[in-house]
PDB file of C-alpha atoms in Angstrom:
ATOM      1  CA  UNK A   1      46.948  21.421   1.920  1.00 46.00           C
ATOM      2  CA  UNK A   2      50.599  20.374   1.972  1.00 47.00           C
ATOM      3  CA  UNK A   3      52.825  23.367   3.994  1.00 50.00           C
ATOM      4  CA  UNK A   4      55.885  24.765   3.107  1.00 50.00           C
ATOM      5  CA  UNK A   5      58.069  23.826   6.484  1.00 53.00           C
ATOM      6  CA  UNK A   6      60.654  26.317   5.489  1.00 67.00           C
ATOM      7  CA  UNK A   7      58.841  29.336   4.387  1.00 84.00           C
ATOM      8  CA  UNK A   8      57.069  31.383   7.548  1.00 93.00           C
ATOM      9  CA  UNK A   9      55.773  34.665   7.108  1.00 94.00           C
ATOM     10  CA  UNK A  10      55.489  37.794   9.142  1.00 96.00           C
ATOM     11  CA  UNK A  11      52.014  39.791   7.982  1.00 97.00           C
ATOM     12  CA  UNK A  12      50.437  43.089   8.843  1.00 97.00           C
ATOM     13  CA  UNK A  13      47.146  43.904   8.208  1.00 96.00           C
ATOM     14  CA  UNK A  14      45.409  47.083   7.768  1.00 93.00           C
ATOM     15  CA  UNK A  15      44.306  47.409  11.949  1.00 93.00           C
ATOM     16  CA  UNK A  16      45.367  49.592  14.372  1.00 93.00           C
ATOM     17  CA  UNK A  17      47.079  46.471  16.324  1.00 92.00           C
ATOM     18  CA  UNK A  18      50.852  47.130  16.331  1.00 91.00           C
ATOM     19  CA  UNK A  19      52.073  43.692  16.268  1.00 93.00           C
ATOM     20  CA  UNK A  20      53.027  41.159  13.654  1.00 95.00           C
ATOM     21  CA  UNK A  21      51.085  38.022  12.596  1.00 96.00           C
ATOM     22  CA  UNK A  22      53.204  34.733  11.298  1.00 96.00           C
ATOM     23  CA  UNK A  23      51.722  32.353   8.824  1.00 95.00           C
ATOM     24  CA  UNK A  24      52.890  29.327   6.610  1.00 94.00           C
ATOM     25  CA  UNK A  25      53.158  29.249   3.131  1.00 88.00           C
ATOM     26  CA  UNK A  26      51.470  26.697   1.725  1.00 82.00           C
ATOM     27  CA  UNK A  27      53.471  24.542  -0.873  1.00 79.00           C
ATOM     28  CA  UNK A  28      51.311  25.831  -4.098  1.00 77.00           C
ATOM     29  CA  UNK A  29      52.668  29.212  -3.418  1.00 78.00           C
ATOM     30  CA  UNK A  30      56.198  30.186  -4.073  1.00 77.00           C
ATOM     31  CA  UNK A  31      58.036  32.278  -1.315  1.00 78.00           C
ATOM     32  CA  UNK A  32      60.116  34.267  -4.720  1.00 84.00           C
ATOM     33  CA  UNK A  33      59.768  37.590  -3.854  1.00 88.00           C
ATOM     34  CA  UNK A  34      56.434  37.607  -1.543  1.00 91.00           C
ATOM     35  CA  UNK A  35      58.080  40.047   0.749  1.00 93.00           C
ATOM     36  CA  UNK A  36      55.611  43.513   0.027  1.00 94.00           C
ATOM     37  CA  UNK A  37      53.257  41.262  -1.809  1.00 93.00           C
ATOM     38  CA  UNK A  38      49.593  40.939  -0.802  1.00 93.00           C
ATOM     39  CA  UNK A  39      47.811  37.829   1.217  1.00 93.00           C
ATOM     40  CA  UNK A  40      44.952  36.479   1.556  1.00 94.00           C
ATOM     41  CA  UNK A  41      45.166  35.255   5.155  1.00 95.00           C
ATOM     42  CA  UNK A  42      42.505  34.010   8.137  1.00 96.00           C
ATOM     43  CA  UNK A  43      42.171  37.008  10.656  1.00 93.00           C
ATOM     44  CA  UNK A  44      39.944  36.073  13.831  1.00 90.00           C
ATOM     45  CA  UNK A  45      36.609  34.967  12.185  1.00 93.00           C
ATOM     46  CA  UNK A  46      37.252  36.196   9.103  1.00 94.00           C
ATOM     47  CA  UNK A  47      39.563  36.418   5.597  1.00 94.00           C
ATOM     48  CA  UNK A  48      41.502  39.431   5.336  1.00 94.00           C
ATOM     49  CA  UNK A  49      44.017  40.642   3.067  1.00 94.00           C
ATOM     50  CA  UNK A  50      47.653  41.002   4.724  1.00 95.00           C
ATOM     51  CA  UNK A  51      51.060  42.518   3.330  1.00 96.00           C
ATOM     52  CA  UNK A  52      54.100  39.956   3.821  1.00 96.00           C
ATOM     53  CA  UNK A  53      56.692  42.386   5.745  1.00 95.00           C
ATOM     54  CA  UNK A  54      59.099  39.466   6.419  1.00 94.00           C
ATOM     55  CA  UNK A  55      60.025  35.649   5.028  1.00 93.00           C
ATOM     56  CA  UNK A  56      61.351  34.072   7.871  1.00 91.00           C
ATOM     57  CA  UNK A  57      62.566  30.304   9.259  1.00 89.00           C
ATOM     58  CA  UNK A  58      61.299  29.637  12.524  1.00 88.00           C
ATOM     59  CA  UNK A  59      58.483  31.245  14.871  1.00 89.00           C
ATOM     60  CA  UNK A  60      58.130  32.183  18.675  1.00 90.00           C
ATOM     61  CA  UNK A  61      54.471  29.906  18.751  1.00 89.00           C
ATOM     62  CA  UNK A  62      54.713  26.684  17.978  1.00 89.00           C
ATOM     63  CA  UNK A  63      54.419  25.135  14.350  1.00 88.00           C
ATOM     64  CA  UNK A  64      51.530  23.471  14.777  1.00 88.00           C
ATOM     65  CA  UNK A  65      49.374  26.622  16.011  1.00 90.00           C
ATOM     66  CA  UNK A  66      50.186  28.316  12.784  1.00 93.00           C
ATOM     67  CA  UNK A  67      47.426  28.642   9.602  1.00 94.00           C
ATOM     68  CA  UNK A  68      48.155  28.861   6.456  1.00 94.00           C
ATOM     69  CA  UNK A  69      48.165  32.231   4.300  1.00 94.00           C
ATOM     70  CA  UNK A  70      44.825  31.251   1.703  1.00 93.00           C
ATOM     71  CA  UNK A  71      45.841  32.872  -1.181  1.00 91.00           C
ATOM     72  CA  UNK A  72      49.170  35.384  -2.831  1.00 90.00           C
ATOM     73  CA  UNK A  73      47.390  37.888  -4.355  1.00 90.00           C
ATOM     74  CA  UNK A  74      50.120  39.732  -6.297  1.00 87.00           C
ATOM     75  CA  UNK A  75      52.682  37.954  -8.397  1.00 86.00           C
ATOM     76  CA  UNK A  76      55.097  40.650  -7.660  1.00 89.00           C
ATOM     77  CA  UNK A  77      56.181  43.091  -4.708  1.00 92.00           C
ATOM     78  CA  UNK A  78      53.863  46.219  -4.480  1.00 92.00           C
ATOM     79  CA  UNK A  79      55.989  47.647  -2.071  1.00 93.00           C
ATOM     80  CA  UNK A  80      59.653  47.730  -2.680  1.00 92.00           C
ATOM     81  CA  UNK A  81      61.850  47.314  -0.121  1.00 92.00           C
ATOM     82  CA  UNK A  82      63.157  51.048  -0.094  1.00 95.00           C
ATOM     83  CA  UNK A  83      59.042  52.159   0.691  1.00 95.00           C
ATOM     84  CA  UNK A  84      59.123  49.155   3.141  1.00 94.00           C
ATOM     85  CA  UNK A  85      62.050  50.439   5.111  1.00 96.00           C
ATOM     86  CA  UNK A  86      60.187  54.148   5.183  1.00 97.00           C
ATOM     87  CA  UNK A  87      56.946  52.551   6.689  1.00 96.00           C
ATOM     88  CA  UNK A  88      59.295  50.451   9.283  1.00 95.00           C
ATOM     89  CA  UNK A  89      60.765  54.185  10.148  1.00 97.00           C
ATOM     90  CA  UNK A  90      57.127  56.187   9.774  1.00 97.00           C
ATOM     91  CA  UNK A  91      55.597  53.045  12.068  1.00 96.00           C
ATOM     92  CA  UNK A  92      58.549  53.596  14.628  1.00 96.00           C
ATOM     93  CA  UNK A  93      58.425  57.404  14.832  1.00 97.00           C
ATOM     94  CA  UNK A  94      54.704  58.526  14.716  1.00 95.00           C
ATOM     95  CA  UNK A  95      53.987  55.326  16.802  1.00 95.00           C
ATOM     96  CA  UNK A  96      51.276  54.288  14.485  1.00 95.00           C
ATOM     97  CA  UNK A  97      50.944  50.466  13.433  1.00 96.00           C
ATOM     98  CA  UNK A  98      53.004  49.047  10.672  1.00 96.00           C
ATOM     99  CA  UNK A  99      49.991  47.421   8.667  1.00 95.00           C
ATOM    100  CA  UNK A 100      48.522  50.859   9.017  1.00 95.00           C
ATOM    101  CA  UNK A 101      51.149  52.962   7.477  1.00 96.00           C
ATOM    102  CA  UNK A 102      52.230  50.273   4.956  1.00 95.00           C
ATOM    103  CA  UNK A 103      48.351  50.384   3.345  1.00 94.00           C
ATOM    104  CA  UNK A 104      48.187  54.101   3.506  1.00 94.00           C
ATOM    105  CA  UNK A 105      51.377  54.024   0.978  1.00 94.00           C
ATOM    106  CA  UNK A 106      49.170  51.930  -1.418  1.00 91.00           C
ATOM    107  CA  UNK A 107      46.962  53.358  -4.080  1.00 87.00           C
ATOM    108  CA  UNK A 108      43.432  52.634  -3.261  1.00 86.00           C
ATOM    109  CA  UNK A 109      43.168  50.090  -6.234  1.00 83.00           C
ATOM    110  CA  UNK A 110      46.236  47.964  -4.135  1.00 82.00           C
ATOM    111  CA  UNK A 111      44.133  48.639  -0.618  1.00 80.00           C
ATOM    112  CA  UNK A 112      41.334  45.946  -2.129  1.00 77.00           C
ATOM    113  CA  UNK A 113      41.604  42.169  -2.334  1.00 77.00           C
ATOM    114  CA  UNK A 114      41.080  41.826  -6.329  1.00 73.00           C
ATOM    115  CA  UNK A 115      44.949  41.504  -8.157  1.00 72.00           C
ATOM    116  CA  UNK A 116      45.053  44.990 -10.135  1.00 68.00           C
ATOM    117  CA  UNK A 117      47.565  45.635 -13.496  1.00 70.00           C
ATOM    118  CA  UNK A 118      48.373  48.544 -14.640  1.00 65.00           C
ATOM    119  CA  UNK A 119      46.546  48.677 -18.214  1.00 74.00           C
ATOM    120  CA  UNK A 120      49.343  48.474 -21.075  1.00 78.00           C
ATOM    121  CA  UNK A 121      49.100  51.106 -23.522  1.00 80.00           C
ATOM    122  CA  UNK A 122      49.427  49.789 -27.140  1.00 79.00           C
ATOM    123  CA  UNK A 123      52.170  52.006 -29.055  1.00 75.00           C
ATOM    124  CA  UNK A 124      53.941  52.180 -32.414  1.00 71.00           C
ATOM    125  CA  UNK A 125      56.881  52.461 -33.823  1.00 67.00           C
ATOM    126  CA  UNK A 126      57.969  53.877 -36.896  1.00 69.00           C
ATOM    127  CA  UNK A 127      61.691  52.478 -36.831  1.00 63.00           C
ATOM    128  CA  UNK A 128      62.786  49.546 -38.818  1.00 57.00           C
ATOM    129  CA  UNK A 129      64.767  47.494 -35.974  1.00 61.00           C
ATOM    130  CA  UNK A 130      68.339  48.863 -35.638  1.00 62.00           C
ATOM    131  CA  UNK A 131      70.273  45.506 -36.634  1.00 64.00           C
ATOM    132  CA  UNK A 132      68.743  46.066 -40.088  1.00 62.00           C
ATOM    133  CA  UNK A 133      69.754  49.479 -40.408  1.00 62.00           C
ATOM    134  CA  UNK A 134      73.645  50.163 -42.247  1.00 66.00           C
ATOM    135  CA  UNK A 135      75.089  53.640 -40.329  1.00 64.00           C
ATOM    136  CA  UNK A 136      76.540  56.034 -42.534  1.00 70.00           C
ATOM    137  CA  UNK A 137      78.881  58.518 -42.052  1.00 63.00           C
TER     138      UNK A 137
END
């Protein structure tokens, strides 16, 4: 799978290790606003899913020792950066780790690995559109 040289992310997952994990993004995935999306990444001997804290350039291992993320699981950012900078300050101050705190913000529906939308609600409307309609006074 071709890699994105450019595109390195930083990904917590939901353990009680307080450290960071960097992984590439693979070329079929875009790096548009993955930071606070969901991952599908390789953790030890298994797949696990991840939330992308950071998009960064360049790592402290080498390039070569980096895997690939498998899979983005949400199209767009289930944590916005505002709830991202409270679990930084939560992580910091209760000395709990960041993947921790960041899935304990998520509804349990986000805490799995399936992609979950919010089901739209049909509704009606009983106005003719407004560039149709003459104003009187």
């Amino acid at each position: 799978m071709p890699m994105n040289s450019d595109a390195i992310l930083e990904v917590v997952f939901a353990t009680p290790l307080r450290k960071r994990f960097d992984y590439i993004l693979p070329t079929d995935c875009t790096n548009e606003n993955i930071v606070g999306c969901r991952v599908m990444a390789p953790f030890g001997s298994k797949q696990q899913t991840g939330l992308v804290v950071a998009l960064k350039t360049n790592s402290e291992f080498n390039y070569d020792k980096l895997k690939p993320v498998i899979s983005r699981i949400d199209t767009k950012p289930i944590l916005k950066p505002i709830m991202m900078q409270l679990a930084l300050w939560a992580s910091r101050y209760y000395h709990h780790s960041l993947g921790d705190v960041c899935f304990s913000m998520l509804a349990i529906k986000y805490r799995q690995t399936e992609p979950f939308q919010l089901p739209q609600k049909p509704y009606w409307s009983l106005v003719a559109p407004t560039k149709n309609i003459t104003l009187s006074t």
